[in-house]
Amino acid sequence: MLSPRLRRQIYDLWTMFWSSGMSNPLTAIEQITYLLFLKQLQSLDEERRQKSGMRSIYGRRRNCTLRHHPDDDKGVEQALPAGADPAEYAGCNGHGTCRWEYIRQGLTTTDPLTQNLITPHDHLSQYVFPWLRELETTLHQTGAGNGLQAAGNRMADAYFQLAADKTATLQRAVKAVDDLFRHVGQRSANADLMGDIFEYLLREIKSSGKNGQFRTPRHIIRFMIELLNPQPGQRVLDPAAGTGGFLINTTLHMRKQLTDPPDTHEDERTVVLEWDGTPRRALMHPELQAAFSDDKFTGYDNDRTMVRIGWMNLVLHGIESPRFTQRDTLGKSLPETESNTYDVVLANPPFTGTVDKDDLHETRFPRNKKPNSKNPITTDSELLFVWLILDLLDRGGRAAVIVPEGVLFGSTGAHKELRRTLLLEHELEGVISLPAGVFQPYTGVKTSILVFKKAGVVCESGMEPYTRQVWFYEVSADGYTLNAKRDDRPTPNDLWDALAKWPQRLPDDPEQVQYVQPEFFTWRFRPVDDLTTRLFHDEPGVQHAPASYEPAIHELFPMLDADPQVATAQIVEAQQARICELFLGMVGEALPDAKKAVENSRKPDQAARKAFDGRQRELTRAFSDAANRMLEKDYDDHGRKALTPLLNAARQQADAVIDAQVERLTATLTASAEPERLPSLPLRWKEEVDEIVREFARLDGYDVRLRSHAVRAVQLDADAPPDPKCWVATVRAYAQNAEWRSADGSLEGSHAADGTVRREYTDFLAFEKEAFEKDGGALKSDFLDLLDPDCIEANDFNLSAGRYKPLTLTSVSHRPPREIILKLQMLEDQIQEGLAELLAMVEGEG
């Protein structure tokens, strides 16, 4: 939830690096992230020292071989750990210049040994970043069990890449980073702002990476997390983590759930939801401190740059102990101890095509069923990742994974085997079909979300599938346009409807489709910065404003309505008359001077008007000065926009009165005409101007479109036929076989009176007909005609949502047949007459 001002500051920061020659957006993001990380690192260090009594990471290091800055001892405690050998620390006085407090000053110093100047760029590249690359060793020396312990293997190749001749750019960038957090209070708010900035920067990545990874839209991530509803303490994994979006949003989900329990009334909630579902003001609950500090969040990626950025992103979001590691998760480097480990897996794996079979883990994936074959069943990464997730999940663990559409209907043996595994041996809870434009501008590939629970049963011959039926939902609108621009389009948004229907997973009634959406509204938020505190120090809402999030203006000033437009009308209505009275009072204040000017001037009308105008300008300047002191100018200038029209209108009204006064004063050129009475100007009129402008200052802030937590049924297009959004399909359903008889003749027909298939019938198929595959429990192809043709197994386990969409019949009205026949006869007569005329013309020419 970034204000327009902050967005502009971040854009300018991005532009600094982009214009300095960094053509790769990922490189620019990485460099900016380093600065953000260095700033956050000082806060993390202070917190771990205060809470855990650990030594500072900027302190003296044992056997230090790093180059030292002449100011490194500043702000650093020189005392050694108890029992330390002073000789081991003799070469190090600390690394105080690596603190953000020193970096932000941008000092140029002289090396006393070489007499060379140390510029800010030299300081970062030669002192700070070498220290950053040794962070793991430093953390090991300064304490165990802290949240930054395993950072070093990610930061070992962190280098500052801004050119040495870009010192001015560096100084501007450091100042820009510092300015972004000038008014942030608690670290939780700091982390939220860090996260918002990082997400804003990530939007600059416009193309997929070399391994096929691309940024998963955050609203899709949140949707998948809501489907699984992970709980604190559960072990969460993203095996293709990229920048950590799934893990970060999982922590936000947990914070949201604990900040406002499910039964919290809408009006009593602390958390607010942006229009796209982004939770704001989700607080850090004590129950989450342990969950976030333990190894509960794990991310793997095979791209080292992405791992480094992703790990820093998690730390910036307040997750102090992320297991975020570079690994080829499909390969042999992932230890077998990871199998059967995780409670929740969320993933959008890369769709890169094929993987070298020799690189794959030997036991995690099924083998090719050809005799004596030791090869894996497939080398297609999109299939292998689903099998990998099944392996890594603990029994009962659940996953939501994005797959390309081909996984759902592919005809290869591997495709069918994966679908058979999901349906017969595990519980495939749902398939949510996404529209093709969801991943624009990165790719236009059509995808779906698979949601499944690991059961791990062995489906033997004749056993019922572990998944009895599958719930399908067809998303056609996700809140954005489906072109490359992906502009906001809040409604209709099928994701809200899908989430509301997910818990019960029932099919839509084709005759009366119920479609639900949240309500949308706008709040105006305002940071409690120095200006706000100075102007409203006596306001209880400001005095007690929470430091952990930015409040809305109606929370700071309870007399204002929550709707910014209504709040503006309230202020305007209350202040309009006061402003007019001031301008008219200033007219009255100028009357004596105007009268004298008329008596003493050869041009009395001009002299009178000059006297009036001078006092009007004085009042206008007072309003202008007060506005410049109290109101926003460039961004979020709602107070100024509301005040300006009132000042203009009041000045116009005053001008009309001045015209009348000038006419009266100069009517006889003797100034004998007596003017009408005008309101008197308050003695302390300048203070009143300040009070009025202060009221308009209450309106400053930035508008954010929000959505309600609750959803309600909305009316679909009454003229369009009802179109079901969700439906269910049975995995295995037997066709009625009335001719079947049990061996003893006591049972007739395959199904009982209640419509359920008889166990004796399935045993007959399994043991006498041997209709099932011995390996996997699927019905053999020769016996598929025994199934209901609409069930999933009868269709090669095809999971395309459209395959099972119910046919909706719409009744339409037709004209009576007699009317249609008569109209056709009339048309025939017209054609015959036309042909006769044409024939006559042809014969006439002959």
CSV table of C-alpha atoms in Angstrom, one decimal, residues 222-553:
chain,number,residue,atom,x,y,z
A,222,ARG,CA,-2.8,-15.3,-2.3
A,223,PHE,CA,-5.7,-17.2,-3.9
A,224,MET,CA,-3.7,-20.5,-3.7
A,225,ILE,CA,-2.7,-19.8,-0.1
A,226,GLU,CA,-6.4,-19.1,0.8
A,227,LEU,CA,-7.3,-22.5,-0.7
A,228,LEU,CA,-4.8,-24.3,1.6
A,229,ASN,CA,-5.1,-22.0,4.6
A,230,PRO,CA,-1.7,-22.9,6.2
A,231,GLN,CA,-1.5,-22.6,9.9
A,232,PRO,CA,1.4,-21.4,12.2
A,233,GLY,CA,3.8,-24.2,13.0
A,234,GLN,CA,3.2,-26.0,9.7
A,235,ARG,CA,6.2,-26.7,7.5
A,236,VAL,CA,5.9,-24.8,4.2
A,237,LEU,CA,7.9,-25.3,1.1
A,238,ASP,CA,8.2,-23.8,-2.3
A,239,PRO,CA,10.5,-26.0,-4.4
A,240,ALA,CA,10.8,-23.3,-7.2
A,241,ALA,CA,10.8,-20.3,-4.9
A,242,GLY,CA,12.2,-17.5,-7.1
A,243,THR,CA,11.9,-14.3,-5.1
A,244,GLY,CA,10.0,-16.0,-2.3
A,245,GLY,CA,6.5,-14.8,-3.1
A,246,PHE,CA,4.6,-17.9,-1.9
A,247,LEU,CA,6.5,-18.0,1.4
A,248,ILE,CA,6.1,-14.3,2.1
A,249,ASN,CA,2.4,-14.2,1.4
A,250,THR,CA,2.0,-17.3,3.6
A,251,THR,CA,3.4,-15.4,6.5
A,252,LEU,CA,1.0,-12.5,5.7
A,253,HIS,CA,-1.9,-14.9,5.6
A,254,MET,CA,-1.0,-16.3,9.1
A,255,ARG,CA,-0.6,-12.8,10.5
A,256,LYS,CA,-4.0,-11.8,9.0
A,257,GLN,CA,-5.7,-14.9,10.5
A,258,LEU,CA,-4.3,-14.2,14.0
A,259,THR,CA,-4.8,-10.5,13.9
A,260,ASP,CA,-8.5,-10.9,13.2
A,261,PRO,CA,-10.0,-14.3,14.2
A,262,PRO,CA,-12.6,-15.6,11.7
A,263,ASP,CA,-15.6,-14.6,13.9
A,264,THR,CA,-14.4,-11.0,14.1
A,265,HIS,CA,-17.2,-8.6,13.0
A,266,GLU,CA,-16.5,-6.6,9.9
A,267,ASP,CA,-16.5,-3.2,11.7
A,268,GLU,CA,-14.1,-4.5,14.4
A,269,ARG,CA,-11.4,-5.8,12.1
A,270,THR,CA,-7.9,-4.4,12.2
A,271,VAL,CA,-6.9,-5.9,8.9
A,272,VAL,CA,-8.0,-4.2,5.8
A,273,LEU,CA,-8.0,-5.8,2.4
A,274,GLU,CA,-7.0,-3.9,-0.7
A,275,TRP,CA,-9.3,-4.4,-3.7
A,276,ASP,CA,-7.2,-7.3,-5.0
A,277,GLY,CA,-7.1,-9.0,-1.5
A,278,THR,CA,-3.7,-7.8,-0.3
A,279,PRO,CA,-3.9,-7.8,3.5
A,280,ARG,CA,-2.8,-4.7,5.3
A,281,ARG,CA,-2.2,-4.0,9.0
A,282,ALA,CA,-1.7,-7.7,9.7
A,283,LEU,CA,0.2,-7.6,13.0
A,284,MET,CA,3.0,-9.9,14.2
A,285,HIS,CA,1.4,-12.1,16.8
A,286,PRO,CA,3.5,-13.6,19.6
A,287,GLU,CA,2.5,-17.1,18.4
A,288,LEU,CA,4.1,-16.4,15.1
A,289,GLN,CA,7.5,-15.2,16.5
A,290,ALA,CA,8.6,-18.8,17.1
A,291,ALA,CA,7.1,-20.0,13.9
A,292,PHE,CA,8.9,-17.4,11.9
A,293,SER,CA,12.2,-17.9,13.8
A,294,ASP,CA,12.2,-21.7,13.2
A,295,ASP,CA,13.0,-23.6,10.0
A,296,LYS,CA,9.3,-23.6,9.0
A,297,PHE,CA,9.7,-21.8,5.8
A,298,THR,CA,11.8,-23.4,3.1
A,299,GLY,CA,12.5,-22.3,-0.4
A,300,TYR,CA,14.7,-23.8,-3.1
A,301,ASP,CA,15.7,-22.4,-6.5
A,302,ASN,CA,18.5,-23.3,-8.9
A,303,ASP,CA,19.3,-19.7,-9.9
A,304,ARG,CA,21.9,-18.2,-7.5
A,305,THR,CA,20.9,-14.6,-8.2
A,306,MET,CA,17.2,-15.4,-7.5
A,307,VAL,CA,18.2,-17.2,-4.3
A,308,ARG,CA,20.1,-14.2,-3.1
A,309,ILE,CA,17.3,-11.8,-3.9
A,310,GLY,CA,14.7,-14.1,-2.5
A,311,TRP,CA,16.5,-14.6,0.8
A,312,MET,CA,17.0,-10.9,1.3
A,313,ASN,CA,13.3,-10.4,0.4
A,314,LEU,CA,12.3,-12.8,3.1
A,315,VAL,CA,14.5,-11.1,5.7
A,316,LEU,CA,13.2,-7.7,4.6
A,317,HIS,CA,9.7,-9.0,5.3
A,318,GLY,CA,10.6,-9.9,8.8
A,319,ILE,CA,11.3,-13.7,8.3
A,320,GLU,CA,14.5,-14.1,10.2
A,321,SER,CA,15.2,-17.8,9.7
A,322,PRO,CA,14.3,-18.7,6.1
A,323,ARG,CA,15.8,-21.9,4.7
A,324,PHE,CA,16.3,-20.4,1.2
A,325,THR,CA,18.9,-22.4,-0.6
A,326,GLN,CA,20.3,-22.9,-4.1
A,327,ARG,CA,19.3,-26.4,-5.2
A,328,ASP,CA,18.3,-28.3,-8.2
A,329,THR,CA,15.2,-29.8,-6.6
A,330,LEU,CA,14.7,-32.3,-9.3
A,331,GLY,CA,18.3,-33.5,-9.1
A,332,LYS,CA,20.4,-35.6,-6.8
A,333,SER,CA,21.5,-32.8,-4.5
A,334,LEU,CA,18.2,-32.7,-2.6
A,335,PRO,CA,18.7,-35.2,0.2
A,336,GLU,CA,16.3,-38.0,0.8
A,337,THR,CA,15.7,-36.7,4.3
A,338,GLU,CA,13.5,-34.1,2.6
A,339,SER,CA,11.0,-36.7,1.5
A,340,ASN,CA,7.7,-37.0,3.6
A,341,THR,CA,8.6,-33.7,5.4
A,342,TYR,CA,6.3,-30.8,4.5
A,343,ASP,CA,2.8,-30.0,5.5
A,344,VAL,CA,2.2,-27.4,2.8
A,345,VAL,CA,3.7,-27.0,-0.6
A,346,LEU,CA,3.0,-24.1,-2.9
A,347,ALA,CA,4.6,-23.8,-6.2
A,348,ASN,CA,4.6,-22.4,-9.7
A,349,PRO,CA,7.4,-24.6,-11.2
A,350,PRO,CA,9.2,-23.5,-14.4
A,351,PHE,CA,7.9,-24.9,-17.6
A,352,THR,CA,11.3,-25.5,-19.3
A,353,GLY,CA,10.6,-28.6,-21.3
A,354,THR,CA,12.9,-31.5,-20.5
A,355,VAL,CA,15.5,-32.4,-17.9
A,356,ASP,CA,18.6,-34.5,-18.4
A,357,LYS,CA,17.6,-38.0,-17.1
A,358,ASP,CA,21.1,-38.5,-15.7
A,359,ASP,CA,20.6,-35.5,-13.4
A,360,LEU,CA,17.4,-36.7,-11.9
A,361,HIS,CA,17.1,-38.2,-8.4
A,362,GLU,CA,17.1,-42.0,-8.7
A,363,THR,CA,14.2,-42.9,-6.3
A,364,ARG,CA,11.9,-39.8,-6.3
A,365,PHE,CA,10.3,-40.5,-9.7
A,366,PRO,CA,8.6,-43.5,-11.2
A,367,ARG,CA,10.6,-45.7,-13.5
A,368,ASN,CA,9.8,-46.3,-17.2
A,369,LYS,CA,7.5,-49.4,-17.3
A,370,LYS,CA,9.3,-50.9,-20.2
A,371,PRO,CA,11.0,-54.2,-19.2
A,372,ASN,CA,14.5,-53.8,-17.7
A,373,SER,CA,14.4,-50.1,-18.1
A,374,LYS,CA,16.1,-48.0,-15.5
A,375,ASN,CA,15.1,-44.7,-17.0
A,376,PRO,CA,12.6,-42.3,-15.4
A,377,ILE,CA,9.1,-42.4,-16.7
A,378,THR,CA,9.6,-38.9,-18.2
A,379,THR,CA,12.0,-36.0,-18.4
A,380,ASP,CA,9.2,-33.3,-18.7
A,381,SER,CA,9.8,-30.9,-15.9
A,382,GLU,CA,6.1,-30.0,-15.4
A,383,LEU,CA,5.3,-33.6,-14.7
A,384,LEU,CA,8.4,-34.3,-12.6
A,385,PHE,CA,7.7,-31.3,-10.3
A,386,VAL,CA,4.2,-32.7,-9.4
A,387,TRP,CA,5.8,-36.1,-8.5
A,388,LEU,CA,8.5,-34.3,-6.6
A,389,ILE,CA,5.9,-32.4,-4.5
A,390,LEU,CA,4.0,-35.7,-3.8
A,391,ASP,CA,7.4,-37.1,-2.5
A,392,LEU,CA,8.2,-34.1,-0.3
A,393,LEU,CA,4.8,-33.8,1.3
A,394,ASP,CA,4.2,-35.5,4.6
A,395,ARG,CA,1.2,-37.9,4.6
A,396,GLY,CA,-1.9,-35.7,5.0
A,397,GLY,CA,0.1,-32.7,3.6
A,398,ARG,CA,-1.6,-30.5,1.0
A,399,ALA,CA,-0.3,-28.7,-2.1
A,400,ALA,CA,-1.4,-26.1,-4.6
A,401,VAL,CA,0.6,-26.1,-7.8
A,402,ILE,CA,0.3,-24.3,-11.1
A,403,VAL,CA,0.7,-26.6,-14.1
A,404,PRO,CA,0.4,-26.0,-17.8
A,405,GLU,CA,-2.8,-27.1,-19.4
A,406,GLY,CA,-1.1,-30.0,-21.2
A,407,VAL,CA,-0.6,-31.8,-17.8
A,408,LEU,CA,-4.4,-32.2,-17.6
A,409,PHE,CA,-4.9,-33.9,-20.9
A,410,GLY,CA,-1.6,-35.1,-22.3
A,411,SER,CA,-1.8,-38.5,-23.9
A,412,THR,CA,1.7,-39.9,-23.1
A,413,GLY,CA,2.0,-42.7,-20.7
A,414,ALA,CA,3.7,-40.4,-18.2
A,415,HIS,CA,0.8,-37.9,-18.3
A,416,LYS,CA,-1.8,-40.6,-17.8
A,417,GLU,CA,0.2,-42.2,-15.0
A,418,LEU,CA,0.6,-38.9,-13.1
A,419,ARG,CA,-3.2,-38.3,-13.3
A,420,ARG,CA,-3.9,-41.9,-12.3
A,421,THR,CA,-1.5,-41.4,-9.3
A,422,LEU,CA,-3.2,-38.2,-8.2
A,423,LEU,CA,-6.7,-39.7,-8.5
A,424,LEU,CA,-6.3,-43.3,-7.3
A,425,GLU,CA,-3.6,-43.0,-4.7
A,426,HIS,CA,-4.1,-39.4,-3.4
A,427,GLU,CA,-6.9,-37.0,-3.0
A,428,LEU,CA,-7.2,-34.5,-5.9
A,429,GLU,CA,-9.4,-31.9,-4.2
A,430,GLY,CA,-9.8,-29.5,-7.1
A,431,VAL,CA,-8.8,-28.2,-10.5
A,432,ILE,CA,-9.1,-24.5,-11.0
A,433,SER,CA,-8.8,-23.5,-14.6
A,434,LEU,CA,-7.1,-20.1,-15.1
A,435,PRO,CA,-7.6,-17.9,-18.2
A,436,ALA,CA,-4.7,-17.7,-20.7
A,437,GLY,CA,-3.7,-14.1,-19.9
A,438,VAL,CA,-3.0,-14.5,-16.2
A,439,PHE,CA,0.8,-14.5,-16.7
A,440,GLN,CA,1.0,-11.7,-19.1
A,441,PRO,CA,3.3,-10.0,-20.0
A,442,TYR,CA,5.6,-12.9,-19.2
A,443,THR,CA,3.8,-15.6,-21.1
A,444,GLY,CA,0.4,-16.4,-22.6
A,445,VAL,CA,0.5,-20.1,-21.6
A,446,LYS,CA,-2.9,-21.5,-20.4
A,447,THR,CA,-2.6,-23.0,-16.9
A,448,SER,CA,-4.6,-24.5,-14.1
A,449,ILE,CA,-4.1,-24.9,-10.4
A,450,LEU,CA,-4.1,-28.5,-8.9
A,451,VAL,CA,-5.0,-28.8,-5.3
A,452,PHE,CA,-4.3,-32.2,-3.7
A,453,LYS,CA,-3.7,-34.0,-0.5
A,454,LYS,CA,-1.1,-36.7,-0.1
A,455,ALA,CA,-2.5,-40.1,1.0
A,456,GLY,CA,0.0,-42.5,-0.3
A,457,VAL,CA,-2.3,-45.5,-0.6
A,458,VAL,CA,-1.6,-48.4,-2.9
A,459,CYS,CA,-4.6,-48.8,-5.2
A,460,GLU,CA,-5.1,-52.5,-5.7
A,461,SER,CA,-7.3,-54.3,-8.1
A,462,GLY,CA,-11.0,-53.5,-7.6
A,463,MET,CA,-10.3,-50.9,-4.9
A,464,GLU,CA,-12.3,-47.6,-5.1
A,465,PRO,CA,-10.1,-44.6,-6.1
A,466,TYR,CA,-9.0,-42.6,-3.1
A,467,THR,CA,-10.4,-39.5,-4.9
A,468,ARG,CA,-14.1,-40.1,-5.3
A,469,GLN,CA,-14.9,-36.9,-7.2
A,470,VAL,CA,-13.1,-33.8,-8.4
A,471,TRP,CA,-14.3,-30.2,-8.1
A,472,PHE,CA,-13.7,-28.0,-11.1
A,473,TYR,CA,-13.9,-24.2,-11.3
A,474,GLU,CA,-13.5,-22.3,-14.5
A,475,VAL,CA,-12.0,-18.8,-13.9
A,476,SER,CA,-12.7,-16.4,-16.8
A,477,ALA,CA,-12.0,-13.1,-14.9
A,478,ASP,CA,-9.3,-12.6,-12.3
A,479,GLY,CA,-9.6,-8.9,-11.5
A,480,TYR,CA,-7.3,-7.7,-14.3
A,481,THR,CA,-7.6,-7.3,-18.1
A,482,LEU,CA,-6.1,-10.3,-19.8
A,483,ASN,CA,-3.9,-8.4,-22.3
A,484,ALA,CA,-0.2,-7.5,-21.8
A,485,LYS,CA,-1.1,-4.3,-19.9
A,486,ARG,CA,-3.1,-6.2,-17.2
A,487,ASP,CA,-5.0,-3.1,-16.1
A,488,ASP,CA,-7.1,-3.3,-12.9
A,489,ARG,CA,-10.7,-4.6,-13.4
A,490,PRO,CA,-11.9,-5.3,-9.9
A,491,THR,CA,-15.3,-6.8,-10.9
A,492,PRO,CA,-16.3,-9.3,-11.9
A,493,ASN,CA,-13.6,-11.4,-10.3
A,494,ASP,CA,-14.2,-15.2,-10.2
A,495,LEU,CA,-11.5,-15.7,-7.6
A,496,TRP,CA,-13.7,-14.4,-4.8
A,497,ASP,CA,-16.6,-16.6,-6.0
A,498,ALA,CA,-14.3,-19.7,-6.1
A,499,LEU,CA,-12.9,-19.0,-2.6
A,500,ALA,CA,-16.5,-18.7,-1.2
A,501,LYS,CA,-17.5,-22.0,-2.8
A,502,TRP,CA,-14.3,-23.9,-2.0
A,503,PRO,CA,-15.0,-25.2,1.5
A,504,GLN,CA,-18.1,-27.1,0.4
A,505,ARG,CA,-17.0,-27.8,-3.2
A,506,LEU,CA,-20.5,-28.2,-4.5
A,507,PRO,CA,-21.5,-27.8,-8.1
A,508,ASP,CA,-23.4,-24.7,-9.3
A,509,ASP,CA,-27.1,-25.2,-9.8
A,510,PRO,CA,-27.4,-24.7,-13.6
A,511,GLU,CA,-30.9,-23.3,-13.2
A,512,GLN,CA,-30.0,-20.7,-10.6
A,513,VAL,CA,-26.3,-19.9,-10.5
A,514,GLN,CA,-25.3,-17.9,-7.4
A,515,TYR,CA,-22.3,-15.7,-7.9
A,516,VAL,CA,-20.7,-13.8,-5.0
A,517,GLN,CA,-18.5,-10.7,-4.9
A,518,PRO,CA,-17.2,-8.5,-2.1
A,519,GLU,CA,-18.2,-4.8,-1.8
A,520,PHE,CA,-15.6,-2.2,-2.8
A,521,PHE,CA,-15.0,1.2,-1.1
A,522,THR,CA,-12.3,3.8,-0.7
A,523,TRP,CA,-10.4,4.9,2.4
A,524,ARG,CA,-7.8,7.6,2.7
A,525,PHE,CA,-4.6,6.7,4.6
A,526,ARG,CA,-2.1,9.1,6.1
A,527,PRO,CA,1.3,8.5,7.6
A,528,VAL,CA,1.7,9.9,11.1
A,529,ASP,CA,4.8,11.9,10.1
A,530,ASP,CA,6.4,15.0,11.5
A,531,LEU,CA,3.9,17.3,9.8
A,532,THR,CA,0.9,15.3,11.1
A,533,THR,CA,2.3,15.3,14.6
A,534,ARG,CA,3.1,19.0,14.5
A,535,LEU,CA,-0.3,20.0,13.2
A,536,PHE,CA,-2.4,17.7,15.3
A,537,HIS,CA,-0.4,17.0,18.4
A,538,ASP,CA,-3.5,17.7,20.5
A,539,GLU,CA,-5.7,15.2,18.7
A,540,PRO,CA,-6.2,11.9,20.6
A,541,GLY,CA,-6.3,10.0,17.3
A,542,VAL,CA,-2.9,11.2,16.4
A,543,GLN,CA,-1.5,10.9,20.0
A,544,HIS,CA,-2.5,7.2,20.1
A,545,ALA,CA,-1.9,6.3,16.5
A,546,PRO,CA,-0.4,2.8,16.1
A,547,ALA,CA,3.2,2.7,15.1
A,548,SER,CA,2.8,-0.6,13.4
A,549,TYR,CA,0.7,0.6,10.5
A,550,GLU,CA,-0.6,3.8,8.8
A,551,PRO,CA,-4.1,4.8,9.9
A,552,ALA,CA,-6.9,6.1,7.8
A,553,ILE,CA,-7.9,9.8,8.2
